[in-house]
Amino acid sequence: MLFTLTTINAQKSSKIVVEHADHFDVDETLFPDAALLQGNVRVNHEGVIFTCNKAYFFQKENYIKAFGEVQMVQGDTLFLNSKYAEYNGEVKQAYATGNVVMRSPESTLVTDTINFDRNTQEAYYNTYGTITSKENKLRSKSGRYFANEKKFKFLTAVTITNPKYTIKSNHLDYYTNSGHSYLFGPSTITSKENFIYTEKGFYDTKKNLAHFLRKSYIKYKDRRIEGDSLYYDRNREYASATNNVKVTDSINKGIIKGHYAEIYRNLKTEKDSMMITKRAVAISLVENDSMYIHGKKMLITGKTGERIIRAFNNVRFYKTDMSGKCDSIHSNQKIALTKLIGRPILWNYDNQMTGDIMHLIGNNKTEKLDSLKVLNNAFIISKDTIGTGYNQVKGLNLYGKFKDNKLSEVDIIKNTEVIYYMRNDKHELIGINKSVGSKINLILDKNTIETITVYNNPDGDIYPEKDLPENARKLRGFIWRADERIKSKDDIFPPEENELDAKIQADRKAEMAKDNLPLEPSKETLDYDKNNPKPVVK
């Protein structure tokens, strides 16, 4: 018998309305205070439609228990299917269990048991659930869904699986319409290209754009990128980092630091490029000693083992046995050649060297310095070990050889001149050698000039100190620049960049002292549906 009950409690909108049932039975002995509805059951409560095979309807309590192919439909925004469900019309709360499937236009949740509160439009589950959207699949131990915001919130282990990467976190908000993910606490993003760690961040799973803010880094097979703030574009393999940036090159034993960097990786050619500025410094290991190079702007390009480092504007560098300055540096890792360009000056221990262009040549096998070239207007000066005078050699070009990273021998070629303070074994001054020639050879021992040899028709003499006036003891072009000498790794930075660093560190300390809270959703996230309306089907 077909029985339609459309009038029961219909006068009050807050009451559950039974719109259809094939059979309707009331038996107070078998079902106290309940009506049994069977066959194509359909009930309505304030616009939400429930259908099932069988139901017990408790009219006084305004409560229903539904069995078999249960479905709850809320407009065109929410569909909930299960084997069994309960609904309380007084408090507008539903409970469903048994192969639960909750669908919205953007995603589908499959779990075992779920609760739904119509007042707050929130659904929550504490059994393992899987959420599937067009781009991603999420699996979590528990979760909460906010229907109005189209947002899932996870506070236990959650995994997002995408064809390109996997996200894992214990605290994640996922917006189903936009694919925006907000991560909080230890979280990882793993892909074939890299591994990302963050403790506060945002990831757009549709556009593959990300922003990470706390203890974050991106790790490739050969380098690791850190910064207080990281931006990442997976489609272009582009990243930028701001404040306390650190890029570690694990293969080449190098570190790049600064307060702003941009990194681009070409995965097809394995070539990449990096620009870093704001107190930029490149640190490389040379035989258990670190070389520090600073420029206002630094560029690093090329594939692993063939990197080219360029530094611009007021370049300074420091190593325990060597330091210097110039306008710019060009360093080619493949051929181990470093060019110091534009007013270069080099200090090797107590020896000051200048010229128009300088080349430092290394040995990639031994990872040591091999030789030095100073081209045009070469000039080498060292202070006399005891007196107030200066040993000086100048010429057109200078060619030096290193031994264990120490300058051991130097040849000065063409139009050479020398002034040298000669001392005996007791360090007593013998005289001052002032000569000219076509070539001069210097042998250095323990970083001081041991012997000087002038070749090819030398012209000069050894003068007693009293016979050589002060104004004749310096070669033309002599400038002693000891006050400019870089004596530590901190000396490579100009004052204005140290001031910038101090401000950034103070701001970071203040930020870290604040309570660590999850990111607030952006305006783009909140206005996603308004700014991305679905096309109207005509």
XYZ file of C-alpha atoms in Angstrom:
538
model
C 0.000 0.000 0.000
C 1.305 3.436 -0.884
C 1.021 5.806 2.060
C 1.966 9.463 1.808
C 2.162 11.480 5.004
C 2.501 15.153 4.172
C 0.421 16.696 6.939
C 2.091 15.418 10.100
C 3.427 18.443 11.985
C 3.443 20.401 8.749
C 2.063 23.416 10.562
C 5.396 23.988 12.318
C 8.467 24.533 10.130
C 10.758 23.332 12.914
C 9.239 19.871 12.816
C 10.379 17.059 10.549
C 7.962 16.545 7.671
C 7.457 13.089 6.184
C 6.802 13.618 2.498
C 6.573 10.006 1.368
C 6.764 6.374 2.478
C 5.368 3.258 0.782
C 4.300 1.881 4.196
C 3.532 3.622 7.476
C 2.999 1.599 10.685
C 2.411 2.635 14.287
C 2.767 -0.130 16.883
C 3.326 1.121 20.440
C 4.129 -2.418 21.596
C 6.883 -3.063 19.076
C 7.973 0.542 18.453
C 7.068 2.734 21.443
C 6.697 6.441 20.544
C 7.845 5.727 16.974
C 6.352 5.378 13.534
C 7.887 2.840 11.172
C 8.371 4.140 7.642
C 9.287 1.694 4.881
C 9.916 1.890 1.145
C 11.087 5.010 -0.701
C 11.109 7.036 2.486
C 11.483 10.796 2.012
C 11.442 13.343 4.826
C 12.105 17.070 4.864
C 13.382 19.371 7.556
C 13.666 23.015 6.656
C 14.869 22.304 3.134
C 17.134 19.360 3.906
C 15.854 16.159 2.277
C 16.443 12.680 3.749
C 15.752 9.517 1.764
C 16.248 5.878 2.814
C 14.730 2.389 2.663
C 13.440 2.332 6.249
C 13.140 4.779 9.122
C 11.883 5.104 12.678
C 10.274 8.492 13.154
C 9.946 9.770 16.732
C 7.438 12.558 16.298
C 7.471 13.906 19.880
C 11.267 14.083 19.980
C 11.378 15.364 16.383
C 13.949 12.662 15.695
C 14.510 10.097 12.976
C 16.619 6.960 12.562
C 17.223 5.944 8.951
C 18.408 2.596 7.520
C 19.542 1.404 4.100
C 20.725 3.637 1.239
C 20.426 6.707 3.403
C 20.963 10.070 1.726
C 20.830 13.598 3.117
C 20.699 16.413 0.532
C 21.223 20.086 1.377
C 20.440 22.077 -1.746
C 23.091 21.575 -4.407
C 25.980 22.024 -1.977
C 26.041 18.887 0.197
C 25.155 15.222 -0.334
C 25.645 12.684 2.475
C 25.213 8.943 1.877
C 25.531 6.111 4.413
C 24.091 2.796 5.563
C 22.639 4.296 8.723
C 21.883 7.798 9.986
C 20.180 9.674 12.790
C 18.839 13.208 12.708
C 17.588 15.406 15.542
C 15.320 18.156 14.264
C 15.362 20.027 17.560
C 19.117 20.676 17.515
C 19.570 20.182 13.741
C 22.315 17.610 14.114
C 22.911 14.493 12.001
C 24.954 11.368 12.612
C 25.844 8.900 9.859
C 27.850 5.682 9.828
C 28.653 2.795 7.510
C 30.371 3.550 4.213
C 29.805 7.267 4.625
C 30.258 9.373 1.481
C 29.900 13.145 1.731
C 29.984 15.049 -1.543
C 30.161 18.726 -2.415
C 30.650 20.210 -5.901
C 34.421 20.395 -5.266
C 35.243 17.197 -3.369
C 34.170 13.836 -1.985
C 34.825 12.519 1.528
C 34.748 8.784 2.269
C 34.873 7.685 5.912
C 33.137 5.364 8.380
C 31.337 7.757 10.700
C 30.488 11.445 10.505
C 28.580 14.075 12.471
C 26.979 17.122 10.854
C 25.740 20.247 12.643
C 23.361 22.240 10.453
C 23.473 25.251 12.780
C 27.188 25.822 12.223
C 27.301 23.966 8.895
C 30.156 21.840 10.213
C 30.825 18.152 9.700
C 33.444 16.237 11.699
C 34.779 12.702 11.747
C 37.201 10.777 13.982
C 37.715 7.747 11.757
C 40.146 7.570 8.862
C 38.805 9.503 5.918
C 39.796 10.106 2.300
C 38.934 13.326 0.489
C 39.190 13.396 -3.285
C 39.159 16.555 -5.384
C 40.074 17.193 -8.991
C 43.738 17.862 -8.191
C 44.386 16.028 -4.925
C 43.625 13.138 -2.639
C 43.712 13.749 1.127
C 43.804 11.121 3.841
C 43.540 11.864 7.529
C 42.773 10.224 10.841
C 40.168 12.849 11.692
C 38.903 16.112 10.327
C 36.297 18.830 10.307
C 34.490 20.293 7.303
C 33.077 23.835 7.253
C 30.474 23.852 4.502
C 30.050 27.643 4.272
C 33.797 28.165 3.872
C 34.284 24.967 1.847
C 37.162 24.178 4.171
C 38.531 21.031 5.771
C 40.506 21.425 9.013
C 42.859 18.647 10.118
C 44.518 18.514 13.536
C 45.961 15.010 13.255
C 48.075 13.252 10.646
C 46.951 14.316 7.170
C 48.462 13.504 3.786
C 47.737 15.274 0.499
C 48.698 13.209 -2.521
C 49.132 14.970 -5.851
C 50.685 13.525 -9.039
C 53.630 15.913 -8.537
C 54.130 15.876 -4.749
C 52.946 14.690 -1.324
C 52.133 17.004 1.597
C 52.168 15.739 5.203
C 51.152 17.737 8.253
C 49.436 17.501 11.625
C 47.673 20.847 11.261
C 46.293 21.791 7.860
C 43.386 23.817 6.522
C 42.343 22.824 3.010
C 39.877 24.849 0.928
C 38.166 22.570 -1.573
C 37.095 25.271 -4.042
C 40.489 26.969 -4.426
C 42.804 24.092 -3.493
C 44.539 26.430 -1.018
C 46.322 24.690 1.860
C 47.450 26.384 5.087
C 50.039 24.415 7.048
C 50.998 24.877 10.688
C 53.515 22.955 12.747
C 56.078 20.494 11.308
C 55.013 19.864 7.695
C 56.715 18.378 4.632
C 56.193 18.515 0.869
C 57.998 15.762 -1.007
C 58.457 15.522 -4.770
C 60.889 14.048 -7.278
C 62.571 17.450 -7.628
C 62.900 18.498 -3.996
C 61.929 18.198 -0.342
C 60.313 21.120 1.498
C 59.990 21.572 5.247
C 58.025 24.311 7.001
C 56.305 25.022 10.291
C 54.023 27.706 8.906
C 53.081 28.098 5.287
C 50.656 28.253 2.395
C 50.424 26.083 -0.723
C 48.156 26.648 -3.728
C 47.655 23.121 -5.051
C 46.056 24.347 -8.282
C 48.661 26.920 -9.282
C 51.580 25.190 -7.519
C 52.544 28.398 -5.719
C 53.694 28.466 -2.113
C 54.772 30.793 0.694
C 56.592 29.485 3.786
C 57.336 31.507 6.896
C 58.807 29.605 9.846
C 61.890 27.332 10.019
C 61.407 26.615 6.324
C 63.765 25.210 3.709
C 63.756 23.730 0.214
C 66.224 20.890 -0.323
C 67.404 19.708 -3.736
C 69.881 16.883 -4.254
C 72.772 19.351 -4.340
C 71.624 22.377 -2.352
C 69.413 23.570 0.470
C 67.640 26.960 0.524
C 66.608 28.563 3.823
C 65.095 31.922 4.746
C 62.692 33.617 7.126
C 60.278 33.881 4.207
C 60.294 31.590 1.148
C 58.244 31.921 -2.034
C 58.107 28.937 -4.387
C 56.709 28.403 -7.893
C 56.843 24.699 -8.764
C 55.809 25.199 -12.394
C 58.864 27.380 -13.087
C 61.090 25.800 -10.409
C 61.618 29.300 -9.107
C 62.139 30.311 -5.495
C 62.805 33.571 -3.717
C 63.918 33.978 -0.122
C 63.846 37.007 2.173
C 65.819 37.698 5.363
C 68.452 35.369 6.819
C 68.805 33.589 3.501
C 71.215 30.667 3.414
C 71.903 28.472 0.390
C 74.081 25.442 1.127
C 75.819 23.702 -1.777
C 76.533 20.198 -0.473
C 78.543 19.076 -3.514
C 80.800 22.115 -3.857
C 81.117 22.697 -0.098
C 79.881 26.244 -0.426
C 77.411 28.512 1.359
C 75.726 31.673 0.043
C 74.137 34.075 2.531
C 72.215 37.329 2.276
C 68.838 38.877 2.976
C 67.243 38.465 -0.446
C 67.753 35.774 -3.082
C 66.126 34.472 -6.244
C 66.840 30.929 -7.450
C 65.823 29.378 -10.758
C 66.477 25.733 -11.606
C 66.336 24.262 -15.115
C 65.625 20.590 -14.503
C 66.088 19.648 -18.182
C 69.596 21.026 -18.580
C 70.475 20.800 -14.863
C 71.621 24.401 -15.144
C 70.443 26.836 -12.543
C 70.946 30.428 -11.549
C 70.837 32.417 -8.353
C 70.887 36.112 -7.524
C 71.538 37.237 -3.962
C 71.800 40.703 -2.458
C 71.513 42.637 0.831
C 74.669 41.680 2.777
C 75.434 38.913 0.302
C 78.407 36.634 0.964
C 79.686 33.497 -0.750
C 81.605 31.136 1.531
C 83.686 28.349 0.000
C 85.972 25.840 1.632
C 89.591 25.897 0.428
C 91.744 23.244 2.139
C 90.052 23.452 5.536
C 89.932 27.242 5.345
C 86.950 29.350 4.306
C 87.018 32.059 1.631
C 84.420 34.830 2.120
C 83.408 36.937 -0.916
C 81.022 39.878 -0.600
C 79.390 42.070 -3.208
C 76.293 44.228 -3.161
C 74.920 41.817 -5.732
C 76.017 38.267 -6.547
C 75.051 35.965 -9.421
C 75.716 32.227 -9.498
C 74.952 30.331 -12.715
C 75.688 26.978 -14.336
C 75.372 23.301 -13.525
C 77.038 21.466 -10.658
C 80.819 21.504 -11.020
C 80.659 24.267 -13.634
C 79.334 27.160 -11.584
C 80.216 30.749 -12.428
C 80.148 33.264 -9.575
C 79.889 36.973 -10.314
C 80.001 39.658 -7.641
C 79.407 43.346 -8.313
C 79.948 46.732 -6.663
C 82.450 47.155 -3.864
C 83.556 43.530 -3.799
C 85.576 42.419 -0.789
C 86.953 39.015 0.118
C 88.719 37.404 3.053
C 90.661 34.242 3.831
C 93.007 33.803 6.800
C 96.045 34.152 4.545
C 94.554 36.399 1.851
C 92.121 39.285 1.472
C 91.318 41.952 -1.061
C 88.977 44.381 -2.791
C 87.908 45.220 -6.341
C 84.925 46.507 -8.311
C 83.774 43.052 -9.448
C 84.729 39.378 -9.457
C 84.205 36.678 -12.080
C 84.967 33.152 -10.854
C 84.734 30.096 -13.138
C 84.590 26.867 -11.168
C 85.255 24.584 -14.139
C 88.637 26.129 -14.989
C 89.323 27.306 -11.422
C 89.879 30.891 -12.579
C 88.907 33.930 -10.510
C 89.209 37.370 -12.119
C 89.453 40.483 -9.933
C 88.262 43.327 -12.138
C 88.394 47.080 -11.547
C 90.990 48.578 -9.173
C 91.915 45.268 -7.549
C 94.074 45.083 -4.426
C 95.231 41.852 -2.820
C 96.876 41.184 0.511
C 98.688 37.871 0.899
C 99.760 37.898 4.525
C 101.892 41.122 4.705
C 102.269 41.564 0.959
C 100.098 44.197 -0.726
C 99.586 43.714 -4.476
C 97.865 46.004 -6.960
C 97.409 46.137 -10.736
C 94.763 46.786 -13.375
C 93.550 43.167 -13.532
C 94.221 40.168 -11.280
C 93.697 36.485 -11.939
C 93.769 33.810 -9.228
C 94.156 30.308 -10.682
C 93.303 27.262 -8.598
C 93.785 23.518 -8.896
C 90.512 21.587 -8.894
C 92.243 18.329 -7.968
C 94.082 19.628 -4.924
C 91.496 22.364 -4.178
C 94.399 24.748 -3.551
C 95.546 27.982 -5.118
C 98.020 27.386 -7.934
C 99.091 30.747 -9.341
C 98.488 34.492 -9.564
C 98.563 36.940 -12.459
C 98.599 40.716 -12.072
C 98.258 42.371 -15.463
C 99.335 45.989 -16.173
C 100.867 48.235 -13.527
C 101.782 45.399 -11.181
C 102.975 46.642 -7.794
C 103.883 44.615 -4.704
C 104.672 46.226 -1.350
C 105.548 44.810 2.063
C 106.598 46.626 5.190
C 110.200 46.161 6.282
C 110.192 43.628 9.104
C 111.916 45.925 11.611
C 112.217 49.502 10.348
C 109.746 51.981 8.974
C 110.586 51.422 5.308
C 108.814 49.431 2.615
C 110.012 46.702 0.260
C 108.646 47.445 -3.211
C 108.634 45.807 -6.613
C 106.823 47.099 -9.680
C 106.618 46.227 -13.356
C 104.193 45.664 -16.194
C 102.961 42.179 -15.250
C 103.341 39.909 -12.222
C 103.215 36.098 -12.200
C 103.152 34.295 -8.875
C 103.179 30.656 -7.772
C 101.499 29.350 -4.634
C 102.646 26.490 -2.427
C 100.172 25.247 0.155
C 98.076 28.376 -0.537
C 101.037 30.634 0.333
C 102.724 32.815 -2.250
C 106.169 31.207 -2.701
C 107.657 32.742 -5.876
C 106.950 35.844 -7.953
C 108.209 37.014 -11.356
C 107.725 40.649 -12.352
C 108.144 41.225 -16.073
C 109.105 44.326 -18.103
C 110.079 47.787 -16.884
C 110.755 46.451 -13.419
C 111.925 48.442 -10.416
C 112.760 47.351 -6.886
C 113.472 48.863 -3.497
C 114.463 46.283 -0.910
C 115.738 46.567 2.660
C 118.527 44.022 3.008
C 119.244 42.546 6.444
C 121.705 39.946 7.773
C 120.964 36.937 9.960
C 120.918 39.217 12.983
C 118.273 41.356 11.258
C 120.729 44.214 11.012
C 120.198 46.513 8.027
C 122.966 46.035 5.444
C 121.616 48.559 2.978
C 118.745 49.474 0.679
C 118.766 47.882 -2.759
C 117.333 50.145 -5.434
C 117.510 48.669 -8.930
C 115.796 48.487 -12.325
C 115.728 45.648 -14.851
C 113.629 43.772 -17.354
C 112.663 40.977 -14.944
C 112.686 40.498 -11.190
C 112.287 37.215 -9.317
C 111.185 37.057 -5.683
C 111.480 34.035 -3.435
C 109.225 34.223 -0.398
C 109.629 32.204 2.783
C 107.167 32.294 5.641
C 105.316 34.999 3.745
C 108.236 37.417 3.694
C 110.609 38.206 0.823
C 113.680 35.970 1.229
C 115.639 36.840 -1.935
C 115.350 39.246 -4.859
C 117.044 38.634 -8.192
C 117.133 41.247 -10.959
C 117.701 39.871 -14.468
C 118.912 41.203 -17.842
C 121.327 44.090 -17.401
C 120.233 45.243 -13.974
C 121.025 48.812 -13.117
C 121.091 49.891 -9.515
C 123.001 49.880 -6.274
C 122.844 49.052 -2.589
C 122.724 52.267 -0.577
C 123.565 52.751 3.078
C 120.458 53.972 4.822
C 121.959 57.401 5.452
C 122.812 57.870 1.757
C 119.302 57.286 0.387
C 116.939 60.188 1.184
C 113.370 59.507 2.276
C 111.859 60.843 -0.938
C 113.926 58.317 -2.937
C 112.748 55.316 -0.909
C 109.388 55.029 -2.627
C 108.740 54.083 -6.232
C 106.472 56.194 -8.415
C 102.864 55.151 -7.808
C 103.541 53.953 -4.252
C 100.427 53.921 -2.044
C 100.452 51.978 1.222
C 96.848 51.060 2.001
C 97.142 49.236 5.306
C 94.116 51.062 6.733
C 91.956 49.460 3.994
C 93.195 45.946 4.662
C 90.459 43.418 5.427
C 91.560 41.616 8.568
C 88.506 39.487 9.357
C 85.438 38.021 7.698
C 83.325 40.785 9.289
C 85.391 43.508 7.574
C 84.001 42.549 4.168
C 80.657 44.239 4.893
C 80.176 48.030 4.613
C 78.550 49.827 7.580
C 75.173 50.341 5.889
C 74.783 46.609 5.278
C 75.686 45.824 8.891
C 73.003 48.299 9.982
C 70.481 46.534 7.733
C 71.475 43.184 9.219
C 71.099 44.475 12.786
C 67.582 45.730 12.023
C 66.567 42.432 10.390
C 67.881 40.428 13.355
C 66.041 42.691 15.832
C 62.799 42.361 13.853
C 63.228 38.589 13.688
C 63.835 38.333 17.429
C 60.684 40.355 18.105
C 58.683 38.190 15.690
C 59.926 34.950 17.257
C 58.945 36.256 20.711
C 55.298 36.560 19.624
C 52.821 33.713 19.975
C 53.120 31.441 16.971
C 49.699 31.320 15.325
C 48.484 29.773 12.056
C 48.285 31.967 8.977
C 45.009 33.776 8.455
C 43.361 32.906 5.125
C 44.150 35.444 2.441
C 41.582 37.610 0.658
C 42.215 35.515 -2.458
C 41.172 32.393 -0.533
C 38.083 33.953 1.051
C 36.897 35.586 -2.186
C 37.753 32.667 -4.462
C 34.179 31.836 -5.544
C 33.339 35.515 -6.077
C 36.392 36.035 -8.251
C 36.073 32.699 -10.044
C 32.345 32.321 -10.806
C 31.235 29.120 -12.428
C 29.924 29.501 -15.986
C 26.152 29.596 -16.255
C 24.786 26.590 -18.140
C 22.066 27.656 -20.567
